Coordinates of C-alpha atoms in Angstrom, one line a residue:
M99 CA 1.7 -14.9 28.4
W100 CA 1.0 -12.0 26.1
T101 CA -1.3 -9.3 27.6
G102 CA -2.9 -6.2 25.9
A103 CA -0.5 -4.1 27.8
T104 CA 2.5 -6.2 26.4
A105 CA 1.2 -6.0 22.8
F106 CA 0.6 -2.2 23.1
A107 CA 4.2 -1.7 24.6
F108 CA 5.6 -3.7 21.6
M109 CA 3.4 -1.6 19.1
L110 CA 4.5 1.6 20.6
A111 CA 8.1 0.6 20.7
G112 CA 7.8 -0.3 17.0
L113 CA 5.9 3.1 16.3
I114 CA 8.8 5.0 17.9
V115 CA 11.5 3.2 16.1
S116 CA 9.9 3.7 12.8
L117 CA 9.4 7.3 13.5
A118 CA 13.3 7.5 14.4
Q119 CA 14.1 5.8 11.2
I120 CA 12.1 8.1 9.0
V121 CA 13.6 11.2 10.7
G122 CA 16.9 9.9 10.7
L123 CA 17.4 8.8 7.0
D124 CA 19.6 11.0 4.7
T125 CA 17.6 13.6 3.2
T126 CA 19.0 13.0 -0.4
I127 CA 17.3 10.4 -2.4
A128 CA 19.9 8.2 -3.7
G129 CA 20.5 8.7 -7.4
T130 CA 18.2 11.5 -7.8
T131 CA 18.1 15.4 -7.5
M132 CA 15.1 14.8 -5.1
H133 CA 15.2 15.6 -1.4
R134 CA 13.0 14.2 1.4
I135 CA 11.3 16.3 4.2
P136 CA 11.7 14.0 7.1
L137 CA 9.2 15.7 9.4
L138 CA 6.6 15.9 6.9
E139 CA 7.1 12.1 6.1
A140 CA 6.9 11.5 10.0
A141 CA 3.5 13.6 9.9
L142 CA 2.4 11.4 7.0
F143 CA 3.3 8.2 8.5
L144 CA 1.5 9.2 11.8
G145 CA -1.6 10.6 9.9
L146 CA -1.8 7.0 7.9
F147 CA -0.9 5.0 11.0
S148 CA -3.9 6.9 12.9
A149 CA -6.3 6.3 10.0
F150 CA -5.4 2.6 10.1
V151 CA -6.1 2.3 13.8
V152 CA -9.4 4.0 13.2
C153 CA -10.2 1.5 10.4
A154 CA -9.3 -1.3 12.3
I155 CA -11.3 -0.7 15.4
K156 CA -14.3 0.7 13.8
P157 CA -16.9 -1.9 12.8
I158 CA -18.1 -1.7 9.2
D159 CA -21.6 -3.0 8.2
G160 CA -21.1 -5.9 5.8
G161 CA -23.7 -4.3 3.3
S162 CA -22.4 -0.9 3.5
A163 CA -20.7 1.3 0.8
A164 CA -17.8 1.3 3.0
A165 CA -17.6 -2.5 3.1
G166 CA -17.7 -2.4 -0.7
L167 CA -15.0 0.0 -0.9
D168 CA -13.1 -2.0 1.6
R169 CA -13.4 -5.1 -0.6
K170 CA -12.4 -3.2 -4.0
L171 CA -9.3 -1.7 -2.1
G172 CA -8.4 -5.1 -0.6
E173 CA -8.6 -6.7 -4.2
L174 CA -6.2 -4.0 -5.5
T175 CA -3.5 -4.1 -2.7
Y176 CA -2.0 -7.6 -4.0
P177 CA -1.7 -6.5 -7.7
L178 CA -0.5 -2.9 -6.6
Y179 CA 2.1 -4.4 -4.3
I180 CA 3.5 -6.7 -7.1
N181 CA 3.2 -4.5 -10.2
H182 CA 3.6 -0.9 -9.2
M183 CA 7.5 -0.6 -9.7
L184 CA 7.3 -1.9 -13.4
P185 CA 5.7 1.4 -14.7
V186 CA 7.9 3.5 -12.4
Y187 CA 11.2 2.0 -13.8
L188 CA 9.6 2.4 -17.5
V189 CA 8.5 6.0 -17.0
M190 CA 11.8 7.0 -15.4
A191 CA 14.0 5.2 -17.9
L192 CA 11.7 6.5 -21.0
T193 CA 11.8 10.1 -19.8
G194 CA 15.5 10.1 -18.5
T195 CA 14.3 12.5 -15.7
R196 CA 14.4 11.7 -12.0
T197 CA 12.1 14.4 -10.7
M198 CA 9.4 14.3 -8.0
S199 CA 6.7 15.1 -10.7
T200 CA 8.0 12.4 -12.9
F201 CA 7.9 9.9 -10.0
V202 CA 4.4 10.9 -9.1
I203 CA 3.3 10.5 -12.6
A204 CA 4.9 7.0 -12.7
M205 CA 3.2 6.0 -9.5
M206 CA -0.1 7.0 -10.7
A207 CA 0.6 4.8 -14.0
G208 CA 1.6 2.1 -11.5
I209 CA -1.7 2.2 -9.6
L210 CA -3.6 2.3 -13.0
V211 CA -1.8 -0.8 -14.4
S212 CA -2.4 -2.7 -11.0
Y213 CA -6.0 -1.7 -11.1
I214 CA -6.4 -3.1 -14.7
I215 CA -4.5 -6.3 -13.8
A216 CA -6.9 -6.7 -10.8
R217 CA -10.0 -6.0 -12.8
E218 CA -8.9 -8.7 -15.4
S219 CA -7.4 -11.3 -13.3
E220 CA -9.5 -11.3 -10.2
P221 CA -12.5 -12.8 -11.7
K222 CA -10.5 -15.5 -13.2
I223 CA -8.7 -16.4 -9.8
A224 CA -12.0 -16.3 -8.1
Q225 CA -13.5 -18.7 -10.6
L226 CA -10.5 -21.0 -10.1
R227 CA -10.6 -20.8 -6.3
D228 CA -14.2 -21.5 -6.3
L229 CA -13.4 -24.5 -8.6
V230 CA -10.8 -25.8 -6.4
R231 CA -13.1 -25.4 -3.2
G232 CA -16.2 -26.9 -4.9
R233 CA -18.3 -23.9 -3.9
R234 CA -18.5 -20.1 -4.1
L235 CA -17.4 -18.2 -0.8
G236 CA -19.7 -15.4 0.4

């Protein structure tokens, strides 16, 4: 039987293994002249993890601005997950450079492309979903 303590122990073990992986990776990023800063990445990981924990346990009023932002970000996550690398590959290939600044620009382009795809496709997907369900959700 799973208990809260058992689940917490597994999550803590996963967190420790993740941090060990981050710190233990080679500092050279394959195929580039860029170098990682493992302790900075570990700190960023812990900061994001902490933010997710706070967001997961803090209740959000359904009608608040935070709930609206949460919905919008949620709608962006899938297109971002699916589409973000295409602009990265294109920018890196077209510029012929593999620097951190090029990568940051490429990632921003990936977020923009994903946002446009989400804005254009989400209403049509919601319409189709409502048609299949026979009613509108929420």
